Amino acid sequence: PALIEMRNVHKQYELGENRIDALKAINVSIVPGEFVAVWGPSGSGKSTFCNLCGLLDTPSSGSVLFQGEDAAALSDDHRSALRNRAIGFVFQSFNLIPVLSALENVMLPLQVGQATAREARNTALKRLTDMGLEHHLAHRPAKLSGGQQQRVAIARALVGAPMLVVADEPTANLDSENALKVIALMRSISHTEGTAFVFSTHDQRLLERVDRQIVLHDGMVQDDRRNHIASFAN
Ligand code: ADP
Ligand code: ADP
């Protein structure tokens, strides 16, 4: 069964007098644990695709199903509860809270929920250690490199044990070495824990590092293929 299924999805934006078809006739299913890149030039619809996968937005027509349930049929409150429970987000510009340490940034989503401070701390500590950041727990974001900040953001996206992580251009502000490192870490989590990842990129070099690539052009799926790859040296 699919985690996310898009059925004949269209997304249109209105811009003054103009209508922009950001996505057209999208039919895509993403299953649990898939590691998927959405690639295409600027304006091809990648952000819109990510926003729909993350239940941040709804289609103009067609439907987006999350575990078989039509997201548009949920109330806004139910949709945001589902999003908080099941989906983690990573952003191009990291979006960490500047006055909090790395550890506090990662603990925050758990503290908003039901976890005790001790549970939140232990979970955040484990995630940051997985990301190779055990020596940077007390550092504020400004003291960290871009690659380190993005790894904190990935740790934060993972603390709630989501089924899906959606990342819109997570490597856009990273140099190529850090971009490859971040992708390798996400892929390793995906394979060991069965978390699905959907990330957008305009960087073609990252495509050989994913299990599946969805190529968007002008709001349509131009190519959708699974790579057959054994393993990579990280
Ligand atoms: P990408 O992420 O590949 O750059 P986007 O999904 O951001 O593509 O945009 C697809 C198209 O939709 C572009 O033409 C963009 O200008 C337009 N678009 C995106 N968001 C909006 C919006 N909120 N209002 C109007 N047009 C938008
Ligand atoms: P990206 O290429 O990563 O989507 P953009 O700078 O194109 O980044 O878009 C940043 C934000 O602005 C997105 O949330 C997108 O939906 C919105 N956006 C993009 N194009 C337009 C547009 N023409 N009008 C209004 N909002 C837009």
PDB file of C-alpha atoms and ligand atoms in Angstrom:
ATOM      1  CA  PRO A   1       0.000   0.000   0.000  1.00  0.00           C
ATOM      2  CA  ALA A   2       1.179   3.484  -0.848  1.00  0.00           C
ATOM      3  CA  LEU A   3       2.260   5.987   1.764  1.00  0.00           C
ATOM      4  CA  ILE A   4       1.501   8.881  -0.583  1.00  0.00           C
ATOM      5  CA  GLU A   5      -0.519   8.574  -3.740  1.00  0.00           C
ATOM      6  CA  MET A   6      -1.249  11.396  -6.159  1.00  0.00           C
ATOM      7  CA  ARG A   7      -4.177  10.694  -8.464  1.00  0.00           C
ATOM      8  CA  ASN A   8      -4.477  12.932 -11.477  1.00  0.00           C
ATOM      9  CA  VAL A   9      -3.274  15.910  -9.454  1.00  0.00           C
ATOM     10  CA  HIS A  10      -3.447  19.398 -10.883  1.00  0.00           C
ATOM     11  CA  LYS A  11      -2.291  22.470  -9.011  1.00  0.00           C
ATOM     12  CA  GLN A  12      -3.081  25.899 -10.326  1.00  0.00           C
ATOM     13  CA  TYR A  13      -2.019  29.204  -8.782  1.00  0.00           C
ATOM     14  CA  GLU A  14      -3.743  32.473  -9.506  1.00  0.00           C
ATOM     15  CA  LEU A  15      -1.451  35.404  -9.944  1.00  0.00           C
ATOM     16  CA  GLY A  16      -3.521  38.529 -10.651  1.00  0.00           C
ATOM     17  CA  GLU A  17      -5.211  37.879 -13.973  1.00  0.00           C
ATOM     18  CA  ASN A  18      -3.015  34.911 -14.752  1.00  0.00           C
ATOM     19  CA  ARG A  19      -3.371  31.281 -13.906  1.00  0.00           C
ATOM     20  CA  ILE A  20      -0.255  29.199 -13.574  1.00  0.00           C
ATOM     21  CA  ASP A  21      -0.468  25.429 -13.923  1.00  0.00           C
ATOM     22  CA  ALA A  22       2.278  24.403 -11.512  1.00  0.00           C
ATOM     23  CA  LEU A  23       1.431  20.679 -11.726  1.00  0.00           C
ATOM     24  CA  LYS A  24      -0.587  18.837 -14.372  1.00  0.00           C
ATOM     25  CA  ALA A  25      -1.941  15.286 -14.407  1.00  0.00           C
ATOM     26  CA  ILE A  26       0.428  13.895 -11.784  1.00  0.00           C
ATOM     27  CA  ASN A  27      -0.016  10.188 -10.986  1.00  0.00           C
ATOM     28  CA  VAL A  28       2.631   9.039  -8.546  1.00  0.00           C
ATOM     29  CA  SER A  29       2.705   6.553  -5.655  1.00  0.00           C
ATOM     30  CA  ILE A  30       5.414   6.556  -3.033  1.00  0.00           C
ATOM     31  CA  VAL A  31       5.708   3.501  -0.809  1.00  0.00           C
ATOM     32  CA  PRO A  32       7.105   3.289   2.742  1.00  0.00           C
ATOM     33  CA  GLY A  33      10.892   3.481   2.878  1.00  0.00           C
ATOM     34  CA  GLU A  34      11.417   4.831  -0.635  1.00  0.00           C
ATOM     35  CA  PHE A  35      14.256   7.318  -1.110  1.00  0.00           C
ATOM     36  CA  VAL A  36      13.060   9.629  -3.850  1.00  0.00           C
ATOM     37  CA  ALA A  37      14.554  12.681  -5.544  1.00  0.00           C
ATOM     38  CA  VAL A  38      12.325  15.107  -7.414  1.00  0.00           C
ATOM     39  CA  TRP A  39      14.490  16.791 -10.012  1.00  0.00           C
ATOM     40  CA  GLY A  40      13.814  19.505 -12.535  1.00  0.00           C
ATOM     41  CA  PRO A  41      14.679  23.057 -13.524  1.00  0.00           C
ATOM     42  CA  SER A  42      13.493  26.096 -11.572  1.00  0.00           C
ATOM     43  CA  GLY A  43       9.751  26.556 -12.034  1.00  0.00           C
ATOM     44  CA  SER A  44       9.122  22.924 -12.994  1.00  0.00           C
ATOM     45  CA  GLY A  45       6.902  22.336  -9.934  1.00  0.00           C
ATOM     46  CA  LYS A  46       9.255  20.710  -7.408  1.00  0.00           C
ATOM     47  CA  SER A  47       8.246  22.880  -4.439  1.00  0.00           C
ATOM     48  CA  THR A  48       4.591  22.453  -5.255  1.00  0.00           C
ATOM     49  CA  PHE A  49       5.104  18.674  -5.452  1.00  0.00           C
ATOM     50  CA  CYS A  50       6.861  18.677  -2.056  1.00  0.00           C
ATOM     51  CA  ASN A  51       4.152  20.848  -0.484  1.00  0.00           C
ATOM     52  CA  LEU A  52       1.466  18.409  -1.655  1.00  0.00           C
ATOM     53  CA  CYS A  53       3.410  15.352  -0.447  1.00  0.00           C
ATOM     54  CA  GLY A  54       3.859  17.043   2.931  1.00  0.00           C
ATOM     55  CA  LEU A  55       0.128  17.854   3.173  1.00  0.00           C
ATOM     56  CA  LEU A  56       1.029  21.524   3.417  1.00  0.00           C
ATOM     57  CA  ASP A  57      -1.244  22.307   0.505  1.00  0.00           C
ATOM     58  CA  THR A  58      -4.106  20.665  -1.370  1.00  0.00           C
ATOM     59  CA  PRO A  59      -4.500  20.115  -5.121  1.00  0.00           C
ATOM     60  CA  SER A  60      -6.797  22.212  -7.329  1.00  0.00           C
ATOM     61  CA  SER A  61      -8.180  18.941  -8.690  1.00  0.00           C
ATOM     62  CA  GLY A  62      -7.380  15.259  -8.329  1.00  0.00           C
ATOM     63  CA  SER A  63      -6.452  13.837  -4.965  1.00  0.00           C
ATOM     64  CA  VAL A  64      -3.547  13.248  -2.643  1.00  0.00           C
ATOM     65  CA  LEU A  65      -3.977  10.161  -0.468  1.00  0.00           C
ATOM     66  CA  PHE A  66      -1.928   9.579   2.664  1.00  0.00           C
ATOM     67  CA  GLN A  67      -2.057   5.882   3.595  1.00  0.00           C
ATOM     68  CA  GLY A  68      -5.155   5.596   1.462  1.00  0.00           C
ATOM     69  CA  GLU A  69      -6.929   8.551   3.032  1.00  0.00           C
ATOM     70  CA  ASP A  70      -7.821  11.587   0.933  1.00  0.00           C
ATOM     71  CA  ALA A  71      -6.030  14.532   2.547  1.00  0.00           C
ATOM     72  CA  ALA A  72      -8.615  16.995   1.201  1.00  0.00           C
ATOM     73  CA  ALA A  73     -11.371  15.152   3.080  1.00  0.00           C
ATOM     74  CA  LEU A  74      -9.710  15.879   6.423  1.00  0.00           C
ATOM     75  CA  SER A  75     -10.436  19.030   8.387  1.00  0.00           C
ATOM     76  CA  ASP A  76      -7.537  21.469   8.662  1.00  0.00           C
ATOM     77  CA  ASP A  77      -7.031  20.351  12.263  1.00  0.00           C
ATOM     78  CA  HIS A  78      -6.932  16.681  11.326  1.00  0.00           C
ATOM     79  CA  ARG A  79      -4.596  17.338   8.449  1.00  0.00           C
ATOM     80  CA  SER A  80      -2.191  19.252  10.647  1.00  0.00           C
ATOM     81  CA  ALA A  81      -2.388  16.576  13.361  1.00  0.00           C
ATOM     82  CA  LEU A  82      -1.540  13.940  10.737  1.00  0.00           C
ATOM     83  CA  ARG A  83       1.305  16.104   9.461  1.00  0.00           C
ATOM     84  CA  ASN A  84       2.743  16.555  12.960  1.00  0.00           C
ATOM     85  CA  ARG A  85       2.526  12.855  13.705  1.00  0.00           C
ATOM     86  CA  ALA A  86       3.664  11.357  10.438  1.00  0.00           C
ATOM     87  CA  ILE A  87       5.770  13.833   8.456  1.00  0.00           C
ATOM     88  CA  GLY A  88       9.079  15.577   9.087  1.00  0.00           C
ATOM     89  CA  PHE A  89      10.266  18.622   7.127  1.00  0.00           C
ATOM     90  CA  VAL A  90      13.685  19.836   6.077  1.00  0.00           C
ATOM     91  CA  PHE A  91      14.173  23.209   4.406  1.00  0.00           C
ATOM     92  CA  GLN A  92      16.697  24.783   2.088  1.00  0.00           C
ATOM     93  CA  SER A  93      17.620  27.436   4.654  1.00  0.00           C
ATOM     94  CA  PHE A  94      17.745  25.022   7.648  1.00  0.00           C
ATOM     95  CA  ASN A  95      15.199  27.068   9.684  1.00  0.00           C
ATOM     96  CA  LEU A  96      16.844  26.402  13.030  1.00  0.00           C
ATOM     97  CA  ILE A  97      16.067  28.608  16.006  1.00  0.00           C
ATOM     98  CA  PRO A  98      19.130  30.837  16.441  1.00  0.00           C
ATOM     99  CA  VAL A  99      18.954  31.260  20.235  1.00  0.00           C
ATOM    100  CA  LEU A 100      18.718  27.517  20.918  1.00  0.00           C
ATOM    101  CA  SER A 101      21.582  25.013  20.948  1.00  0.00           C
ATOM    102  CA  ALA A 102      21.695  22.118  18.479  1.00  0.00           C
ATOM    103  CA  LEU A 103      20.356  19.811  21.191  1.00  0.00           C
ATOM    104  CA  GLU A 104      17.542  22.211  22.160  1.00  0.00           C
ATOM    105  CA  ASN A 105      16.543  22.660  18.506  1.00  0.00           C
ATOM    106  CA  VAL A 106      16.179  18.903  18.099  1.00  0.00           C
ATOM    107  CA  MET A 107      14.379  18.440  21.441  1.00  0.00           C
ATOM    108  CA  LEU A 108      11.821  21.124  20.653  1.00  0.00           C
ATOM    109  CA  PRO A 109       9.316  19.111  18.558  1.00  0.00           C
ATOM    110  CA  LEU A 110       9.208  16.453  21.296  1.00  0.00           C
ATOM    111  CA  GLN A 111       8.664  18.975  24.059  1.00  0.00           C
ATOM    112  CA  VAL A 112       5.669  20.360  22.207  1.00  0.00           C
ATOM    113  CA  GLY A 113       4.281  16.815  22.260  1.00  0.00           C
ATOM    114  CA  GLN A 114       3.928  14.354  25.136  1.00  0.00           C
ATOM    115  CA  ALA A 115       7.551  13.416  25.833  1.00  0.00           C
ATOM    116  CA  THR A 116       9.180  14.105  29.173  1.00  0.00           C
ATOM    117  CA  ALA A 117      12.290  16.281  29.159  1.00  0.00           C
ATOM    118  CA  ARG A 118      14.450  13.215  29.734  1.00  0.00           C
ATOM    119  CA  GLU A 119      12.907  11.280  26.841  1.00  0.00           C
ATOM    120  CA  ALA A 120      13.193  14.302  24.584  1.00  0.00           C
ATOM    121  CA  ARG A 121      16.831  14.743  25.507  1.00  0.00           C
ATOM    122  CA  ASN A 122      17.712  11.070  24.970  1.00  0.00           C
ATOM    123  CA  THR A 123      15.963  10.890  21.624  1.00  0.00           C
ATOM    124  CA  ALA A 124      17.551  14.132  20.423  1.00  0.00           C
ATOM    125  CA  LEU A 125      20.966  12.956  21.618  1.00  0.00           C
ATOM    126  CA  LYS A 126      20.658   9.706  19.689  1.00  0.00           C
ATOM    127  CA  ARG A 127      19.580  11.516  16.521  1.00  0.00           C
ATOM    128  CA  LEU A 128      22.391  14.041  16.711  1.00  0.00           C
ATOM    129  CA  THR A 129      24.885  11.232  17.318  1.00  0.00           C
ATOM    130  CA  ASP A 130      23.535   9.401  14.238  1.00  0.00           C
ATOM    131  CA  MET A 131      24.239  12.607  12.313  1.00  0.00           C
ATOM    132  CA  GLY A 132      27.823  12.767  13.610  1.00  0.00           C
ATOM    133  CA  LEU A 133      27.136  15.838  15.740  1.00  0.00           C
ATOM    134  CA  GLU A 134      27.776  14.470  19.231  1.00  0.00           C
ATOM    135  CA  HIS A 135      30.513  17.067  19.742  1.00  0.00           C
ATOM    136  CA  HIS A 136      28.292  20.001  18.760  1.00  0.00           C
ATOM    137  CA  LEU A 137      25.304  19.560  21.065  1.00  0.00           C
ATOM    138  CA  ALA A 138      25.722  22.853  22.903  1.00  0.00           C
ATOM    139  CA  HIS A 139      26.508  24.954  19.828  1.00  0.00           C
ATOM    140  CA  ARG A 140      24.065  27.473  18.502  1.00  0.00           C
ATOM    141  CA  PRO A 141      23.366  27.315  14.747  1.00  0.00           C
ATOM    142  CA  ALA A 142      25.587  30.331  13.966  1.00  0.00           C
ATOM    143  CA  LYS A 143      28.591  28.391  15.316  1.00  0.00           C
ATOM    144  CA  LEU A 144      27.942  25.505  12.927  1.00  0.00           C
ATOM    145  CA  SER A 145      28.782  25.122   9.233  1.00  0.00           C
ATOM    146  CA  GLY A 146      25.943  24.888   6.711  1.00  0.00           C
ATOM    147  CA  GLY A 147      26.374  21.133   6.459  1.00  0.00           C
ATOM    148  CA  GLN A 148      26.263  20.767  10.235  1.00  0.00           C
ATOM    149  CA  GLN A 149      23.166  22.985  10.465  1.00  0.00           C
ATOM    150  CA  GLN A 150      21.399  20.881   7.870  1.00  0.00           C
ATOM    151  CA  ARG A 151      22.294  17.709   9.776  1.00  0.00           C
ATOM    152  CA  VAL A 152      20.769  19.263  12.924  1.00  0.00           C
ATOM    153  CA  ALA A 153      17.661  20.043  10.866  1.00  0.00           C
ATOM    154  CA  ILE A 154      17.490  16.421   9.647  1.00  0.00           C
ATOM    155  CA  ALA A 155      17.844  15.201  13.241  1.00  0.00           C
ATOM    156  CA  ARG A 156      14.972  17.512  14.174  1.00  0.00           C
ATOM    157  CA  ALA A 157      12.839  16.197  11.311  1.00  0.00           C
ATOM    158  CA  LEU A 158      13.426  12.627  12.525  1.00  0.00           C
ATOM    159  CA  VAL A 159      12.838  12.907  16.291  1.00  0.00           C
ATOM    160  CA  GLY A 160       9.121  12.294  16.032  1.00  0.00           C
ATOM    161  CA  ALA A 161       9.797   9.025  14.114  1.00  0.00           C
ATOM    162  CA  PRO A 162       7.892  10.178  11.001  1.00  0.00           C
ATOM    163  CA  MET A 163       6.887   7.808   8.209  1.00  0.00           C
ATOM    164  CA  LEU A 164       7.871  10.419   5.641  1.00  0.00           C
ATOM    165  CA  VAL A 165      10.429  13.211   5.480  1.00  0.00           C
ATOM    166  CA  VAL A 166       9.845  15.925   2.893  1.00  0.00           C
ATOM    167  CA  ALA A 167      12.816  18.123   2.022  1.00  0.00           C
ATOM    168  CA  ASP A 168      12.552  21.001  -0.441  1.00  0.00           C
ATOM    169  CA  GLU A 169      16.019  21.656  -1.888  1.00  0.00           C
ATOM    170  CA  PRO A 170      17.859  20.479   1.261  1.00  0.00           C
ATOM    171  CA  THR A 171      21.275  20.820  -0.385  1.00  0.00           C
ATOM    172  CA  ALA A 172      20.786  24.129  -2.202  1.00  0.00           C
ATOM    173  CA  ASN A 173      22.868  26.038   0.353  1.00  0.00           C
ATOM    174  CA  LEU A 174      25.584  23.396   0.736  1.00  0.00           C
ATOM    175  CA  ASP A 175      28.851  22.814  -1.107  1.00  0.00           C
ATOM    176  CA  SER A 176      29.017  19.577  -3.047  1.00  0.00           C
ATOM    177  CA  GLU A 177      30.923  17.642  -0.399  1.00  0.00           C
ATOM    178  CA  ASN A 178      28.357  18.518   2.276  1.00  0.00           C
ATOM    179  CA  ALA A 179      25.486  17.946  -0.144  1.00  0.00           C
ATOM    180  CA  LEU A 180      26.681  14.389  -0.779  1.00  0.00           C
ATOM    181  CA  LYS A 181      27.166  13.790   2.947  1.00  0.00           C
ATOM    182  CA  VAL A 182      23.657  14.983   3.785  1.00  0.00           C
ATOM    183  CA  ILE A 183      22.137  12.804   1.056  1.00  0.00           C
ATOM    184  CA  ALA A 184      24.144   9.777   2.219  1.00  0.00           C
ATOM    185  CA  LEU A 185      22.934  10.262   5.808  1.00  0.00           C
ATOM    186  CA  MET A 186      19.309  10.589   4.734  1.00  0.00           C
ATOM    187  CA  ARG A 187      19.627   7.521   2.535  1.00  0.00           C
ATOM    188  CA  SER A 188      21.160   5.493   5.336  1.00  0.00           C
ATOM    189  CA  ILE A 189      18.305   6.417   7.719  1.00  0.00           C
ATOM    190  CA  SER A 190      15.792   5.604   5.006  1.00  0.00           C
ATOM    191  CA  HIS A 191      17.267   2.137   4.489  1.00  0.00           C
ATOM    192  CA  THR A 192      17.857   1.244   8.125  1.00  0.00           C
ATOM    193  CA  GLU A 193      14.593   2.602   9.538  1.00  0.00           C
ATOM    194  CA  GLY A 194      12.207   2.365   6.610  1.00  0.00           C
ATOM    195  CA  THR A 195      11.475   6.097   6.569  1.00  0.00           C
ATOM    196  CA  ALA A 196      10.386   7.395   3.157  1.00  0.00           C
ATOM    197  CA  PHE A 197      12.180  10.528   1.935  1.00  0.00           C
ATOM    198  CA  VAL A 198      11.034  12.850  -0.828  1.00  0.00           C
ATOM    199  CA  PHE A 199      13.495  15.624  -1.587  1.00  0.00           C
ATOM    200  CA  SER A 200      13.671  18.123  -4.402  1.00  0.00           C
ATOM    201  CA  THR A 201      16.877  19.172  -6.076  1.00  0.00           C
ATOM    202  CA  HIS A 202      18.087  20.827  -9.239  1.00  0.00           C
ATOM    203  CA  ASP A 203      21.468  19.115  -8.805  1.00  0.00           C
ATOM    204  CA  GLN A 204      21.704  16.303 -11.332  1.00  0.00           C
ATOM    205  CA  ARG A 205      24.726  14.735  -9.617  1.00  0.00           C
ATOM    206  CA  LEU A 206      22.583  13.697  -6.662  1.00  0.00           C
ATOM    207  CA  LEU A 207      20.360  11.525  -8.833  1.00  0.00           C
ATOM    208  CA  GLU A 208      22.756   8.603  -8.910  1.00  0.00           C
ATOM    209  CA  ARG A 209      22.502   8.488  -5.105  1.00  0.00           C
ATOM    210  CA  VAL A 210      18.775   7.814  -4.887  1.00  0.00           C
ATOM    211  CA  ASP A 211      16.544   4.780  -5.265  1.00  0.00           C
ATOM    212  CA  ARG A 212      14.089   6.584  -7.469  1.00  0.00           C
ATOM    213  CA  GLN A 213      14.085   9.783  -9.470  1.00  0.00           C
ATOM    214  CA  ILE A 214      11.013  11.687 -10.525  1.00  0.00           C
ATOM    215  CA  VAL A 215      11.847  14.234 -13.204  1.00  0.00           C
ATOM    216  CA  LEU A 216       9.478  17.178 -13.533  1.00  0.00           C
ATOM    217  CA  HIS A 217       9.296  19.389 -16.572  1.00  0.00           C
ATOM    218  CA  ASP A 218       6.793  22.195 -16.916  1.00  0.00           C
ATOM    219  CA  GLY A 219       4.562  20.716 -14.201  1.00  0.00           C
ATOM    220  CA  MET A 220       4.508  17.219 -15.649  1.00  0.00           C
ATOM    221  CA  VAL A 221       6.339  14.002 -14.846  1.00  0.00           C
ATOM    222  CA  GLN A 222       8.829  13.584 -17.659  1.00  0.00           C
ATOM    223  CA  ASP A 223      10.555  10.541 -16.216  1.00  0.00           C
ATOM    224  CA  ASP A 224      10.053   8.300 -13.174  1.00  0.00           C
ATOM    225  CA  ARG A 225      12.596   5.550 -12.728  1.00  0.00           C
ATOM    226  CA  ARG A 226      14.109   3.343 -10.090  1.00  0.00           C
ATOM    227  CA  ASN A 227      17.861   3.097  -9.945  1.00  0.00           C
ATOM    228  CA  HIS A 228      19.418  -0.279  -9.439  1.00  0.00           C
ATOM    229  CA  ILE A 229      22.316   0.448  -7.213  1.00  0.00           C
ATOM    230  CA  ALA A 230      24.031  -1.782  -4.723  1.00  0.00           C
ATOM    231  CA  SER A 231      25.780   0.529  -2.299  1.00  0.00           C
ATOM    232  CA  PHE A 232      27.983   3.583  -2.129  1.00  0.00           C
ATOM    233  CA  ALA A 233      31.141   4.421  -0.329  1.00  0.00           C
ATOM    234  CA  ASN A 234      30.129   7.345   1.846  1.00  0.00           C
TER     235      ASN A 234
HETATM  236  P1  ADP B   1      10.220  24.737  -8.517  1.00  0.00           P
HETATM  237  O1  ADP B   1      10.242  24.345  -7.083  1.00  0.00           O
HETATM  238  O2  ADP B   1      10.561  23.612  -9.453  1.00  0.00           O
HETATM  239  O3  ADP B   1      11.024  25.964  -8.795  1.00  0.00           O
HETATM  240  P2  ADP B   1       7.529  25.684  -7.988  1.00  0.00           P
HETATM  241  O4  ADP B   1       6.660  24.571  -7.554  1.00  0.00           O
HETATM  242  O5  ADP B   1       8.070  26.621  -6.958  1.00  0.00           O
HETATM  243  O6  ADP B   1       8.697  25.093  -8.897  1.00  0.00           O
HETATM  244  O7  ADP B   1       6.731  26.565  -9.038  1.00  0.00           O
HETATM  245  C1  ADP B   1       6.054  26.034 -10.168  1.00  0.00           C
HETATM  246  C2  ADP B   1       5.375  27.188 -10.891  1.00  0.00           C
HETATM  247  O8  ADP B   1       4.337  27.711 -10.058  1.00  0.00           O
HETATM  248  C3  ADP B   1       6.298  28.363 -11.206  1.00  0.00           C
HETATM  249  O9  ADP B   1       5.858  28.937 -12.407  1.00  0.00           O
HETATM  250  C4  ADP B   1       6.083  29.289 -10.018  1.00  0.00           C
HETATM  251  O10 ADP B   1       6.362  30.632 -10.360  1.00  0.00           O
HETATM  252  C5  ADP B   1       4.592  29.080  -9.757  1.00  0.00           C
HETATM  253  N1  ADP B   1       4.238  29.281  -8.341  1.00  0.00           N
HETATM  254  C6  ADP B   1       4.719  28.585  -7.284  1.00  0.00           C
HETATM  255  N2  ADP B   1       4.150  28.994  -6.134  1.00  0.00           N
HETATM  256  C7  ADP B   1       3.279  29.972  -6.479  1.00  0.00           C
HETATM  257  C8  ADP B   1       2.381  30.801  -5.747  1.00  0.00           C
HETATM  258  N3  ADP B   1       2.265  30.686  -4.412  1.00  0.00           N
HETATM  259  N4  ADP B   1       1.647  31.684  -6.436  1.00  0.00           N
HETATM  260  C9  ADP B   1       1.763  31.801  -7.765  1.00  0.00           C
HETATM  261  N5  ADP B   1       2.577  31.062  -8.524  1.00  0.00           N
HETATM  262  C10 ADP B   1       3.338  30.164  -7.894  1.00  0.00           C
HETATM  263  P1  ADP B   2      11.776  27.234  -5.187  1.00  0.00           P
HETATM  264  O1  ADP B   2      12.344  27.308  -6.581  1.00  0.00           O
HETATM  265  O2  ADP B   2      12.637  26.446  -4.236  1.00  0.00           O
HETATM  266  O3  ADP B   2      10.326  26.908  -5.174  1.00  0.00           O
HETATM  267  P2  ADP B   2      11.152  29.990  -5.102  1.00  0.00           P
HETATM  268  O4  ADP B   2      12.042  31.116  -4.667  1.00  0.00           O
HETATM  269  O5  ADP B   2      10.745  29.803  -6.508  1.00  0.00           O
HETATM  270  O6  ADP B   2      11.874  28.688  -4.569  1.00  0.00           O
HETATM  271  O7  ADP B   2       9.811  30.011  -4.231  1.00  0.00           O
HETATM  272  C1  ADP B   2       9.824  30.319  -2.855  1.00  0.00           C
HETATM  273  C2  ADP B   2       8.376  30.367  -2.374  1.00  0.00           C
HETATM  274  O8  ADP B   2       7.624  31.316  -3.150  1.00  0.00           O
HETATM  275  C3  ADP B   2       7.645  29.050  -2.542  1.00  0.00           C
HETATM  276  O9  ADP B   2       6.849  28.822  -1.391  1.00  0.00           O
HETATM  277  C4  ADP B   2       6.786  29.196  -3.764  1.00  0.00           C
HETATM  278  O10 ADP B   2       5.585  28.459  -3.647  1.00  0.00           O
HETATM  279  C5  ADP B   2       6.517  30.696  -3.770  1.00  0.00           C
HETATM  280  N1  ADP B   2       6.450  31.204  -5.155  1.00  0.00           N
HETATM  281  C6  ADP B   2       7.191  30.793  -6.202  1.00  0.00           C
HETATM  282  N2  ADP B   2       6.860  31.452  -7.321  1.00  0.00           N
HETATM  283  C7  ADP B   2       5.890  32.319  -6.960  1.00  0.00           C
HETATM  284  C8  ADP B   2       5.120  33.274  -7.669  1.00  0.00           C
HETATM  285  N3  ADP B   2       5.278  33.489  -8.975  1.00  0.00           N
HETATM  286  N4  ADP B   2       4.221  33.996  -6.978  1.00  0.00           N
HETATM  287  C9  ADP B   2       4.042  33.804  -5.682  1.00  0.00           C
HETATM  288  N5  ADP B   2       4.730  32.900  -4.956  1.00  0.00           N
HETATM  289  C10 ADP B   2       5.630  32.168  -5.584  1.00  0.00           C
END
